[in-house]
PDB file of N, CA, C and O in Angstrom:
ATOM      1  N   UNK T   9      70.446 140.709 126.178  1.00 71.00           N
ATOM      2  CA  UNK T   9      69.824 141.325 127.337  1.00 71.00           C
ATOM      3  C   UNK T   9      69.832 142.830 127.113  1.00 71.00           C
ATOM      4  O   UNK T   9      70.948 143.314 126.924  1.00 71.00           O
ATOM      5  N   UNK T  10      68.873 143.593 127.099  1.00 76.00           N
ATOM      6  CA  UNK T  10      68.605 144.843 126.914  1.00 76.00           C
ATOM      7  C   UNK T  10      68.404 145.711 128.199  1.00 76.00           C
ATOM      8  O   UNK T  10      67.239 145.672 128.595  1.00 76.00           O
ATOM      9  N   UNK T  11      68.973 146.235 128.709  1.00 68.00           N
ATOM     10  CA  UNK T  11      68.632 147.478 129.593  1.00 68.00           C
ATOM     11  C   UNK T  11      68.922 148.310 129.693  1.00 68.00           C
ATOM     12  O   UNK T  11      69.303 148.848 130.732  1.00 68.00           O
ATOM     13  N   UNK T  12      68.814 148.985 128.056  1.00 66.00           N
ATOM     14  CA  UNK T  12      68.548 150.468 128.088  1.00 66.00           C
ATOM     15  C   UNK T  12      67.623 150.825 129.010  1.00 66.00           C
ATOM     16  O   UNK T  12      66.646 150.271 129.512  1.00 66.00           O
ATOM     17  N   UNK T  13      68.382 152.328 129.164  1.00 69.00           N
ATOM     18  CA  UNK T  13      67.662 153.318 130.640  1.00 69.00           C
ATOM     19  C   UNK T  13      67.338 152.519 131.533  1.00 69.00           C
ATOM     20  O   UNK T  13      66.269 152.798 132.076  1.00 69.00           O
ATOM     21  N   UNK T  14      67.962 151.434 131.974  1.00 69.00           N
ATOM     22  CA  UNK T  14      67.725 150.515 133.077  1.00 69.00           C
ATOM     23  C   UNK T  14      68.308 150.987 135.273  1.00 69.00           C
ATOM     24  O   UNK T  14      67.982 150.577 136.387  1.00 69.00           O
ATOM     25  N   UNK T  15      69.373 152.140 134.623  1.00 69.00           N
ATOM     26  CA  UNK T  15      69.924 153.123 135.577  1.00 69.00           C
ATOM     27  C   UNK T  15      70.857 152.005 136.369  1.00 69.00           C
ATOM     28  O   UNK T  15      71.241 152.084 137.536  1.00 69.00           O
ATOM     29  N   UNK T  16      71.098 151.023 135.490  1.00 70.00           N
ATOM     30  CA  UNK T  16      72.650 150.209 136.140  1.00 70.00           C
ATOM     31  C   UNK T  16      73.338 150.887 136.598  1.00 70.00           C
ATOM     32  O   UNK T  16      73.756 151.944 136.126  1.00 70.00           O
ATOM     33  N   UNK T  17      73.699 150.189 138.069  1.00 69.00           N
ATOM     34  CA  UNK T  17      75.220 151.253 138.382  1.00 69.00           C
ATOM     35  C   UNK T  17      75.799 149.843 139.259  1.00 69.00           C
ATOM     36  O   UNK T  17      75.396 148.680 139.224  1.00 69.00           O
ATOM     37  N   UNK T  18      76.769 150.399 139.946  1.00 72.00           N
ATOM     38  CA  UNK T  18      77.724 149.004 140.506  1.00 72.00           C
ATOM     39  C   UNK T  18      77.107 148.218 141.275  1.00 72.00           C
ATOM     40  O   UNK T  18      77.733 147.193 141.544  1.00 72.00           O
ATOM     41  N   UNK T  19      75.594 148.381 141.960  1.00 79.00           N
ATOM     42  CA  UNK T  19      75.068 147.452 142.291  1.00 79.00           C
ATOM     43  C   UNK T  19      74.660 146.252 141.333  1.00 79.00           C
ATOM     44  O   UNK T  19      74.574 145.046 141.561  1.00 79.00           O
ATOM     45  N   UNK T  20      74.415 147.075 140.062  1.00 80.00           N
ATOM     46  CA  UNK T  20      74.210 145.864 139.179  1.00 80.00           C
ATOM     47  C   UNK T  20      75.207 145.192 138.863  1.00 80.00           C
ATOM     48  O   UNK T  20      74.884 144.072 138.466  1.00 80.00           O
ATOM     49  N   UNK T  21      76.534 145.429 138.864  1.00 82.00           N
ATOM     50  CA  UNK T  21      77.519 144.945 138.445  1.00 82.00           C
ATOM     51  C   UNK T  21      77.156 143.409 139.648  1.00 82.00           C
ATOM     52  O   UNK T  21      76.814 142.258 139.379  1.00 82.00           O
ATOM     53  N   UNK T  22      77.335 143.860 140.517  1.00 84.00           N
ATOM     54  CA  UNK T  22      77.355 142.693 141.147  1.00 84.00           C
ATOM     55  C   UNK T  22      76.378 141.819 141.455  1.00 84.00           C
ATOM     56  O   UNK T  22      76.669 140.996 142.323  1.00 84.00           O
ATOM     57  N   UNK T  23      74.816 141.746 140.774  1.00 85.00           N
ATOM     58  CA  UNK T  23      74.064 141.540 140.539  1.00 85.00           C
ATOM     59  C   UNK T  23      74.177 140.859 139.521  1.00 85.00           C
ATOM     60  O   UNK T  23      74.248 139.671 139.835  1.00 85.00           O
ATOM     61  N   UNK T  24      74.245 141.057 138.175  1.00 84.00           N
ATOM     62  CA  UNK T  24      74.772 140.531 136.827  1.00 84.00           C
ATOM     63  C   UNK T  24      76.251 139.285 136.868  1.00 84.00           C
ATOM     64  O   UNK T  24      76.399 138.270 136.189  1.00 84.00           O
ATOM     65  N   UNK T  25      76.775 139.627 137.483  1.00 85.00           N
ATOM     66  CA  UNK T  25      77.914 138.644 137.929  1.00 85.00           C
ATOM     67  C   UNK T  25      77.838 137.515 138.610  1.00 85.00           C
ATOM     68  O   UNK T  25      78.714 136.652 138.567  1.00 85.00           O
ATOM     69  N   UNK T  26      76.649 137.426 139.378  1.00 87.00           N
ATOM     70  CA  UNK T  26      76.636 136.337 140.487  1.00 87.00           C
ATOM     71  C   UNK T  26      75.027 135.576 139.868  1.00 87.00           C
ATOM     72  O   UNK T  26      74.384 134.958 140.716  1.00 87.00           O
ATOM     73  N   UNK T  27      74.594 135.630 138.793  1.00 88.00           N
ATOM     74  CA  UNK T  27      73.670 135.339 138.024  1.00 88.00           C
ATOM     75  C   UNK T  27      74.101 134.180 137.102  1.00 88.00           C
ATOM     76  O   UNK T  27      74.909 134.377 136.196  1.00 88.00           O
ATOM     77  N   UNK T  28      73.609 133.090 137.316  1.00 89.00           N
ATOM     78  CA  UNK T  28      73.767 132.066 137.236  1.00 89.00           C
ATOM     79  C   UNK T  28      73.319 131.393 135.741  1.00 89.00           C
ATOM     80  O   UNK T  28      73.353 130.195 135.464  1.00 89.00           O
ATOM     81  N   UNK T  29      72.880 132.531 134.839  1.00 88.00           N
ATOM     82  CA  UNK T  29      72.769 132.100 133.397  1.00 88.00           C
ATOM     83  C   UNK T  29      73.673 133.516 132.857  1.00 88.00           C
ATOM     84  O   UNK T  29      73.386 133.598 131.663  1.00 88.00           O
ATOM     85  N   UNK T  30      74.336 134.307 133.099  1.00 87.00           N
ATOM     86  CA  UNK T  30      75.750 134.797 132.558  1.00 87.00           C
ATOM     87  C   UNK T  30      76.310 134.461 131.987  1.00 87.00           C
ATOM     88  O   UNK T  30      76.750 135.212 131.116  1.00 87.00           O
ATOM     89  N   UNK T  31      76.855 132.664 132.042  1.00 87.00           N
ATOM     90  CA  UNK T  31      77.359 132.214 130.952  1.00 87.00           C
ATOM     91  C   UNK T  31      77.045 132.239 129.829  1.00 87.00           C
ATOM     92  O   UNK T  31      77.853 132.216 128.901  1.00 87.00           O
ATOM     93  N   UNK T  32      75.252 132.314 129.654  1.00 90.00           N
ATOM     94  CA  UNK T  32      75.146 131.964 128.568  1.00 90.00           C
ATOM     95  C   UNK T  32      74.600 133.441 127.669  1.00 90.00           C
ATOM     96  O   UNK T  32      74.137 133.416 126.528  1.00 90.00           O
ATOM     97  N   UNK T  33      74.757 134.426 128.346  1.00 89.00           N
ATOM     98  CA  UNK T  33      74.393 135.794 127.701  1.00 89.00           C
ATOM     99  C   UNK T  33      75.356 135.968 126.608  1.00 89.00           C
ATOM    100  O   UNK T  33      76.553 135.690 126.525  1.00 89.00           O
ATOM    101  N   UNK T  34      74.286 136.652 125.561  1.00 93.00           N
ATOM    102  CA  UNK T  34      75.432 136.508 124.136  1.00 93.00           C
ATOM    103  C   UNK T  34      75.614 138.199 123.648  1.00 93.00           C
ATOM    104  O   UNK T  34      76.597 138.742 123.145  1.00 93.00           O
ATOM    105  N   UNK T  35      74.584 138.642 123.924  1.00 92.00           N
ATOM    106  CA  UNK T  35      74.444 140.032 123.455  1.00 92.00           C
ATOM    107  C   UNK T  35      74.065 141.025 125.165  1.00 92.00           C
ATOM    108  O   UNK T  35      73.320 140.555 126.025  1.00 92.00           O
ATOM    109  N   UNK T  36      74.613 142.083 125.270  1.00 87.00           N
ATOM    110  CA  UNK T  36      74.164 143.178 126.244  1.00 87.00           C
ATOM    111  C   UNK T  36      74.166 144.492 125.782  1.00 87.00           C
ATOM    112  O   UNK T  36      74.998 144.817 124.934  1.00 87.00           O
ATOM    113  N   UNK T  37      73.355 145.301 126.213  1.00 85.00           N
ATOM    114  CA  UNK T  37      73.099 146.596 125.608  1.00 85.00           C
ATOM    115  C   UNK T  37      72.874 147.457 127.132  1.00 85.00           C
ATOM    116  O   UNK T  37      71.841 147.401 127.799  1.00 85.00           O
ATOM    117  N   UNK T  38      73.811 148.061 127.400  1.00 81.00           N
ATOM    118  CA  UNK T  38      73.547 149.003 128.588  1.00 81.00           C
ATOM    119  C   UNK T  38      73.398 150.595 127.843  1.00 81.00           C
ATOM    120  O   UNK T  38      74.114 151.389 128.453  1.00 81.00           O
ATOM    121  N   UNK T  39      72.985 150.954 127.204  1.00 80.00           N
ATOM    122  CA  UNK T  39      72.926 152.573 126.749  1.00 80.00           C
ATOM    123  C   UNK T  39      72.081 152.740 127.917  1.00 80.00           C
ATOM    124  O   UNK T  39      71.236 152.023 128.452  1.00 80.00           O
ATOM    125  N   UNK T  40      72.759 154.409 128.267  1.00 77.00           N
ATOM    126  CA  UNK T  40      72.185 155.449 129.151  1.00 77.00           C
ATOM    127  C   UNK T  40      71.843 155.185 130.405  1.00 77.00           C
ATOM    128  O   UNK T  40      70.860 155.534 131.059  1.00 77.00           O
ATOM    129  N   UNK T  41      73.087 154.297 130.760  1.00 79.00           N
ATOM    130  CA  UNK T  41      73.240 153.763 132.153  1.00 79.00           C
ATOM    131  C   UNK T  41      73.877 153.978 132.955  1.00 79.00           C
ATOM    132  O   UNK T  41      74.958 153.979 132.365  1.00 79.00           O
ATOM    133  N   UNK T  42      74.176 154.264 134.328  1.00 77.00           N
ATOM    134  CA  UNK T  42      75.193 154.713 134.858  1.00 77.00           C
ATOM    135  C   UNK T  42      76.435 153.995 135.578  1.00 77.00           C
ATOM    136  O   UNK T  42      76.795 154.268 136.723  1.00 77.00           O
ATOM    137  N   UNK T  43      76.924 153.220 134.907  1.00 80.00           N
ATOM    138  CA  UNK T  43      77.929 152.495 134.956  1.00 80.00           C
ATOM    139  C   UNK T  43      79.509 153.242 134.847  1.00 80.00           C
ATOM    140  O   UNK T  43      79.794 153.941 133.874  1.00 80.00           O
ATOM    141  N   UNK T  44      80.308 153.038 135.775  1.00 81.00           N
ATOM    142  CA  UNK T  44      81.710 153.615 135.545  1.00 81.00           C
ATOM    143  C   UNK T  44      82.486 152.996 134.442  1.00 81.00           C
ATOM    144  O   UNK T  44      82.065 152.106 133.703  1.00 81.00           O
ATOM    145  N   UNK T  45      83.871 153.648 134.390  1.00 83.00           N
ATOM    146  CA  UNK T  45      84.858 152.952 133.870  1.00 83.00           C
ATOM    147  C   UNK T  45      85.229 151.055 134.561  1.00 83.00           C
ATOM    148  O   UNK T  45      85.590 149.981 134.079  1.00 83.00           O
ATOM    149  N   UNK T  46      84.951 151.463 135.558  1.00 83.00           N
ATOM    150  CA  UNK T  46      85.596 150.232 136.482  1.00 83.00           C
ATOM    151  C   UNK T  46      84.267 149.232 136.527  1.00 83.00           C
ATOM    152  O   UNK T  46      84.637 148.069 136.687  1.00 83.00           O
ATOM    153  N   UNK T  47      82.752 149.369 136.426  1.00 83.00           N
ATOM    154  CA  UNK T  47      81.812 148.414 136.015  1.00 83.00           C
ATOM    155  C   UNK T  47      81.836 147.809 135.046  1.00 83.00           C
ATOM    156  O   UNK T  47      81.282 146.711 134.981  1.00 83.00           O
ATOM    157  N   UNK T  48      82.563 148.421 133.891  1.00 83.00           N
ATOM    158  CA  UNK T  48      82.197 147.898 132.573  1.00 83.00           C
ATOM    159  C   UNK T  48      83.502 147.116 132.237  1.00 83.00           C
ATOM    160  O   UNK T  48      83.638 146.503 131.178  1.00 83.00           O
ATOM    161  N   UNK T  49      84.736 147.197 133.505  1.00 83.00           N
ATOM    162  CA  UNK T  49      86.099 146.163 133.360  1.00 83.00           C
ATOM    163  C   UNK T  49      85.441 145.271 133.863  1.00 83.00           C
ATOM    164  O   UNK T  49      85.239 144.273 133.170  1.00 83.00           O
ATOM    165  N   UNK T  50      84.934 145.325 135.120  1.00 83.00           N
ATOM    166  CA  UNK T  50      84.771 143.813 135.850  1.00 83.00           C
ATOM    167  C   UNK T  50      83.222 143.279 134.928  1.00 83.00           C
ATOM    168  O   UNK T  50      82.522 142.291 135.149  1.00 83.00           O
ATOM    169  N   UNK T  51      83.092 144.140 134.078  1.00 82.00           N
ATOM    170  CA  UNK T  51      82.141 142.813 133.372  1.00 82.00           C
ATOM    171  C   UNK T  51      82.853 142.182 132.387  1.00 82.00           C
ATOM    172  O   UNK T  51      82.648 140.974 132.266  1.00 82.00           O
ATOM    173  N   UNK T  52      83.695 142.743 131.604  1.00 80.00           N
ATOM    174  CA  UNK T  52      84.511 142.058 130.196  1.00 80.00           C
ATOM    175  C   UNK T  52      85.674 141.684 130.411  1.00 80.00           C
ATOM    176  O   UNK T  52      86.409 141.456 129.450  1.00 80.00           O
ATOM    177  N   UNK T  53      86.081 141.543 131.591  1.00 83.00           N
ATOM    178  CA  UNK T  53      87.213 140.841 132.325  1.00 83.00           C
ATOM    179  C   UNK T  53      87.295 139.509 132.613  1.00 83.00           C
ATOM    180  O   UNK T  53      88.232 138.711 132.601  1.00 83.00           O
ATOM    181  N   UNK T  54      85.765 139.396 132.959  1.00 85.00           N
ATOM    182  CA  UNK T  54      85.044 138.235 133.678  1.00 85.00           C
ATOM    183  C   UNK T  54      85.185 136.661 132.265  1.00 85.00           C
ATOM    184  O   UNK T  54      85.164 136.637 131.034  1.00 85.00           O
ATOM    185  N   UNK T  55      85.289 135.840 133.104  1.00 88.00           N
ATOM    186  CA  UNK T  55      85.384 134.478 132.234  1.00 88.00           C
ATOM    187  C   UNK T  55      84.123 134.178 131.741  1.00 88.00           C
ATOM    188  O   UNK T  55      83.923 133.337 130.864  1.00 88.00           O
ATOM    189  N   UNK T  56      83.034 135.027 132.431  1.00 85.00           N
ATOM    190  CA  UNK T  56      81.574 134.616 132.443  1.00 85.00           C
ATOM    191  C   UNK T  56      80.800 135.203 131.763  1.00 85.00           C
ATOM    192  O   UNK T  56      79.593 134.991 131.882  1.00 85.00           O
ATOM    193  N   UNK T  57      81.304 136.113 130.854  1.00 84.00           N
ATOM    194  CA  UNK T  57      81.830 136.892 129.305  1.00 84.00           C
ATOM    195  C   UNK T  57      82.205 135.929 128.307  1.00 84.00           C
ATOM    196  O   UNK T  57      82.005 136.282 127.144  1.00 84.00           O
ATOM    197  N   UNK T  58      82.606 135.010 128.460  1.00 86.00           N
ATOM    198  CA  UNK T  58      83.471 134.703 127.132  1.00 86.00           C
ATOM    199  C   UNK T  58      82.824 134.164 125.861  1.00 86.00           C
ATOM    200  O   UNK T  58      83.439 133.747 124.880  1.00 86.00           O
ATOM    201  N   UNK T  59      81.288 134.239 126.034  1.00 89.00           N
ATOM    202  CA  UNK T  59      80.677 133.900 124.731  1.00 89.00           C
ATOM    203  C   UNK T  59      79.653 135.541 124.544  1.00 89.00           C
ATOM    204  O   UNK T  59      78.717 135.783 123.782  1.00 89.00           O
ATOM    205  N   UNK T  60      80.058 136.065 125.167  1.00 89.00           N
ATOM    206  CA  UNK T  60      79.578 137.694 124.934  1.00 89.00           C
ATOM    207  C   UNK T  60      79.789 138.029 123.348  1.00 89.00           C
ATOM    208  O   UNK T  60      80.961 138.130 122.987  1.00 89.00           O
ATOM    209  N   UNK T  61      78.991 138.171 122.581  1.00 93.00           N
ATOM    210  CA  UNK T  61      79.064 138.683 121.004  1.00 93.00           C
ATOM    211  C   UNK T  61      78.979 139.936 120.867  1.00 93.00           C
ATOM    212  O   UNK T  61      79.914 140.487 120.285  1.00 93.00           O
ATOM    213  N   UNK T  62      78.144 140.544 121.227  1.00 92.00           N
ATOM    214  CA  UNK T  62      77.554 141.688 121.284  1.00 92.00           C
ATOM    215  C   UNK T  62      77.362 142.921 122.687  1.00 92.00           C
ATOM    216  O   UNK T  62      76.489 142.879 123.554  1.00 92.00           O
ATOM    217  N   UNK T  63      78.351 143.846 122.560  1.00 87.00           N
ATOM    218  CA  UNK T  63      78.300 144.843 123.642  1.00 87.00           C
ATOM    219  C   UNK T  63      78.004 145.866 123.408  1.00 87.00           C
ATOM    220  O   UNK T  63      78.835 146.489 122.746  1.00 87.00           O
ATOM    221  N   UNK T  64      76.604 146.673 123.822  1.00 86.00           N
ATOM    222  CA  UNK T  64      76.605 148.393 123.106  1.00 86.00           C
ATOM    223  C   UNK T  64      76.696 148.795 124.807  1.00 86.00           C
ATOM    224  O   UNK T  64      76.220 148.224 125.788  1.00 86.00           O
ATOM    225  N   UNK T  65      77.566 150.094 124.664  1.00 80.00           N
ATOM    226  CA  UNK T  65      76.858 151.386 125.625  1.00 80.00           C
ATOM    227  C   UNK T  65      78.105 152.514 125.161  1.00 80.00           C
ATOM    228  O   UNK T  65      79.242 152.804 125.532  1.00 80.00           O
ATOM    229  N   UNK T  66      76.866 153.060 123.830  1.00 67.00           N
ATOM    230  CA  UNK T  66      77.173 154.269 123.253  1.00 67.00           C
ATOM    231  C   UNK T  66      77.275 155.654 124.541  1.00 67.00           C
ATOM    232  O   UNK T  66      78.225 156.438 124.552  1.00 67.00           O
ATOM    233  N   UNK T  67      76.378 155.710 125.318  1.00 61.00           N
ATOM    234  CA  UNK T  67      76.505 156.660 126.164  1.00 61.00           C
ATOM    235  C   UNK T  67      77.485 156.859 127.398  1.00 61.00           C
ATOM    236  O   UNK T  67      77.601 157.826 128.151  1.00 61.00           O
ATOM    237  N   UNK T  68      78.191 155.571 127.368  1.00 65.00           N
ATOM    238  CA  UNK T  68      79.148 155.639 128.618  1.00 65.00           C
ATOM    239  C   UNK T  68      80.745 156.698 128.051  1.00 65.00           C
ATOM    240  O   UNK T  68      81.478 156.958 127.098  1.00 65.00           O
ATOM    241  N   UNK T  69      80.399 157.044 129.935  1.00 71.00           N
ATOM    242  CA  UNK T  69      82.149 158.016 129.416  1.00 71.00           C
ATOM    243  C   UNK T  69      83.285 156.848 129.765  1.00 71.00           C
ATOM    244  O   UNK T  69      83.571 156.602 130.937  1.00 71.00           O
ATOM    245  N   UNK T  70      83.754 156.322 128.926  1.00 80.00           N
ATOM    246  CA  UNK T  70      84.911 155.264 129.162  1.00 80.00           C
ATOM    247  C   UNK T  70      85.993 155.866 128.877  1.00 80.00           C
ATOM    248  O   UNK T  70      85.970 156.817 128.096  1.00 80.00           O
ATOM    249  N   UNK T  71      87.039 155.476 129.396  1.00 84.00           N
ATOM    250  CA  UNK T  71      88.632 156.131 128.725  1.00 84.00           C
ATOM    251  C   UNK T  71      89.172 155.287 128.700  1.00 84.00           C
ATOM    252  O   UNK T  71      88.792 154.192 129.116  1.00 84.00           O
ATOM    253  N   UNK T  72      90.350 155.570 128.147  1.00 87.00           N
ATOM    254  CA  UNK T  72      91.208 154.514 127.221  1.00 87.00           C
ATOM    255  C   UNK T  72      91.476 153.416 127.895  1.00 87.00           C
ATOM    256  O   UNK T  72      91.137 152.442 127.223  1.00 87.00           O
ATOM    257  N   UNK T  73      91.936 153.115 128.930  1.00 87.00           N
ATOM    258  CA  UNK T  73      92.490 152.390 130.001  1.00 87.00           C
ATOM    259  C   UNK T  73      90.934 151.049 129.733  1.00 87.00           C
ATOM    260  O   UNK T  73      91.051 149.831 129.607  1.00 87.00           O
ATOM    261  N   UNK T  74      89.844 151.738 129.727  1.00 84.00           N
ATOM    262  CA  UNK T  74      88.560 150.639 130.007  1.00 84.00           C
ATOM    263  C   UNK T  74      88.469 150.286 128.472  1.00 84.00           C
ATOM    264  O   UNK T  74      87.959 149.175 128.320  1.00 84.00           O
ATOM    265  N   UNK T  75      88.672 150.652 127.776  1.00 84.00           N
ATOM    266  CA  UNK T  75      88.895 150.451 126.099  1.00 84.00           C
ATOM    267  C   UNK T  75      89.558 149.324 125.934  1.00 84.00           C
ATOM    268  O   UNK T  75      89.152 148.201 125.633  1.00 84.00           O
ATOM    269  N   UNK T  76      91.402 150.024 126.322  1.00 87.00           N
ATOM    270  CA  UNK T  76      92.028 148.964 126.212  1.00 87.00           C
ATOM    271  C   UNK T  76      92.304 147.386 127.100  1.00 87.00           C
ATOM    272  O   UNK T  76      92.966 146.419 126.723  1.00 87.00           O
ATOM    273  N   UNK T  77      91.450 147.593 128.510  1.00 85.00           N
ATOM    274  CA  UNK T  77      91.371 146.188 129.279  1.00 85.00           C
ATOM    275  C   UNK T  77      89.829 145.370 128.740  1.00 85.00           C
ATOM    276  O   UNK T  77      89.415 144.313 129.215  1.00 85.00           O
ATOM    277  N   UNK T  78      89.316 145.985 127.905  1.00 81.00           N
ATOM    278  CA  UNK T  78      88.196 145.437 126.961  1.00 81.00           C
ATOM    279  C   UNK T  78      88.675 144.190 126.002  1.00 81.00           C
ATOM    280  O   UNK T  78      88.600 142.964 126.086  1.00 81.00           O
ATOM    281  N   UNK T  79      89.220 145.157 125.017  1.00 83.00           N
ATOM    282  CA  UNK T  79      89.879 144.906 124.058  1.00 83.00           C
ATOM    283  C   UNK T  79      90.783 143.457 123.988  1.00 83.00           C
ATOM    284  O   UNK T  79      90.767 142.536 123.172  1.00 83.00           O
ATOM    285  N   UNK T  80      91.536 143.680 125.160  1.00 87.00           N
ATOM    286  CA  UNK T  80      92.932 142.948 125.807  1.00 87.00           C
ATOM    287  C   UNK T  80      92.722 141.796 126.094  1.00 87.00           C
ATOM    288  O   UNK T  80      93.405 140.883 125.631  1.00 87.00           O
ATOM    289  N   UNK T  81      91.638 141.594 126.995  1.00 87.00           N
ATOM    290  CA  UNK T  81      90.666 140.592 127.580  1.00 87.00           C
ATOM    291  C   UNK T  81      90.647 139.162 126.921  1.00 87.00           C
ATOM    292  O   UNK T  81      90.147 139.013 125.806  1.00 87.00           O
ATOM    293  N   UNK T  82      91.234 138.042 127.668  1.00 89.00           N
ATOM    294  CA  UNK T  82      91.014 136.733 126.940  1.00 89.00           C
ATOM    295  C   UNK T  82      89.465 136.115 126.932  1.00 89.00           C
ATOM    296  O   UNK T  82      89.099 135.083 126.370  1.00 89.00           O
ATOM    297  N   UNK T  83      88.687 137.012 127.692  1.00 85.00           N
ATOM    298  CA  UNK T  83      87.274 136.726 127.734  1.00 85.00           C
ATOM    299  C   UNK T  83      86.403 137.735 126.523  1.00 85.00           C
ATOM    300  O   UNK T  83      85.188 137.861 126.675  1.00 85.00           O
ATOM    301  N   UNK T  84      86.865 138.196 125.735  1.00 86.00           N
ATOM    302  CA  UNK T  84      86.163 139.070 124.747  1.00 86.00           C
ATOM    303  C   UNK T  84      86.715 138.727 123.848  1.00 86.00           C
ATOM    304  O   UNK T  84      87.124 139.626 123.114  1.00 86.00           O
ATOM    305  N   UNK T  85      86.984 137.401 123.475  1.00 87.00           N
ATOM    306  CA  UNK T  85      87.808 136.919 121.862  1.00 87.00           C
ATOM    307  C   UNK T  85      86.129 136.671 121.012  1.00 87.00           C
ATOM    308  O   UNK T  85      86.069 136.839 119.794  1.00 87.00           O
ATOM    309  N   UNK T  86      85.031 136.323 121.707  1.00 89.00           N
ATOM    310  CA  UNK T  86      83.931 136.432 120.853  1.00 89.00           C
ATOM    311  C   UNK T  86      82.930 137.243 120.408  1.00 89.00           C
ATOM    312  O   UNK T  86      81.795 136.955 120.028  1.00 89.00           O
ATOM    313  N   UNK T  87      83.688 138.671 120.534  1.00 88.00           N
ATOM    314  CA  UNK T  87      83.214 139.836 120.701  1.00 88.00           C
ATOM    315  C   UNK T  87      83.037 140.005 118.834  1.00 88.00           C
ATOM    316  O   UNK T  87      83.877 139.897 117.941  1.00 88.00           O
ATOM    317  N   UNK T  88      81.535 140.314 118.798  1.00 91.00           N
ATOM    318  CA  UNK T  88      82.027 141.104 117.117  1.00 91.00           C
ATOM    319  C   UNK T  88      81.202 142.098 117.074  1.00 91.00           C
ATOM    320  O   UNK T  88      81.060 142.571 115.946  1.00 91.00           O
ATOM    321  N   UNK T  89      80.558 142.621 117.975  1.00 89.00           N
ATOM    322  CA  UNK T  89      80.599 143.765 117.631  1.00 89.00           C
ATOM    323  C   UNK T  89      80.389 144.642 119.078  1.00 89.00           C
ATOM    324  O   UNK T  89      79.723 144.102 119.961  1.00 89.00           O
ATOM    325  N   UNK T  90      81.067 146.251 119.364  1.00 81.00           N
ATOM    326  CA  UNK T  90      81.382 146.615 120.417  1.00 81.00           C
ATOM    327  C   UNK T  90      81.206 148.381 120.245  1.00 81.00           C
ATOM    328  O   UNK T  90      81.854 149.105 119.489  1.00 81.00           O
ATOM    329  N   UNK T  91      80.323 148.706 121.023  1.00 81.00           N
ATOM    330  CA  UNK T  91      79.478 150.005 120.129  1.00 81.00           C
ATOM    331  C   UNK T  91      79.267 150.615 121.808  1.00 81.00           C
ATOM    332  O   UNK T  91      78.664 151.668 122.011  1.00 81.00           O
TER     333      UNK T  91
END
């Protein structure tokens, strides 16, 4: 799912979450979106993630804390690549 410059922000979060083919999203690309630290936990937190392969958003300001509850995540074990 691609939405670059799509201007996501926490409405989408909860939009994207309650979307009923989530499970089966494999790749997402949010560059140049306006998503917080705390949008981009409750997406890779989520169980509804767990066949997520592919995550870009080069432009987000994340800090460590959203790094490391990424990372940590028993729902991002099918993660290979994270940009």
């Amino acid at each position: 799912l691609n939405l670059l410059r799509n201007h996501a922000d926490s409405r989408f979060v909860d939009q994207l979450l309650a979307s009923p083919r989530l499970p089966r999203l494999r790749q997402l690309d949010l560059e140049s979106n306006s998503l917080t630290p705390e949008g981009i936990r409750q997406l890779l937190t989520r169980p509804s993630f767990a066949k997520l392969r592919a995550f870009h958003i080069p432009d987000q300001d994340i800090d460590h804390s959203t790094w490391m509850a990424m990372l940590e995540s028993p729902h991002t074990t099918e993660l290979e690549s994270l940009s």
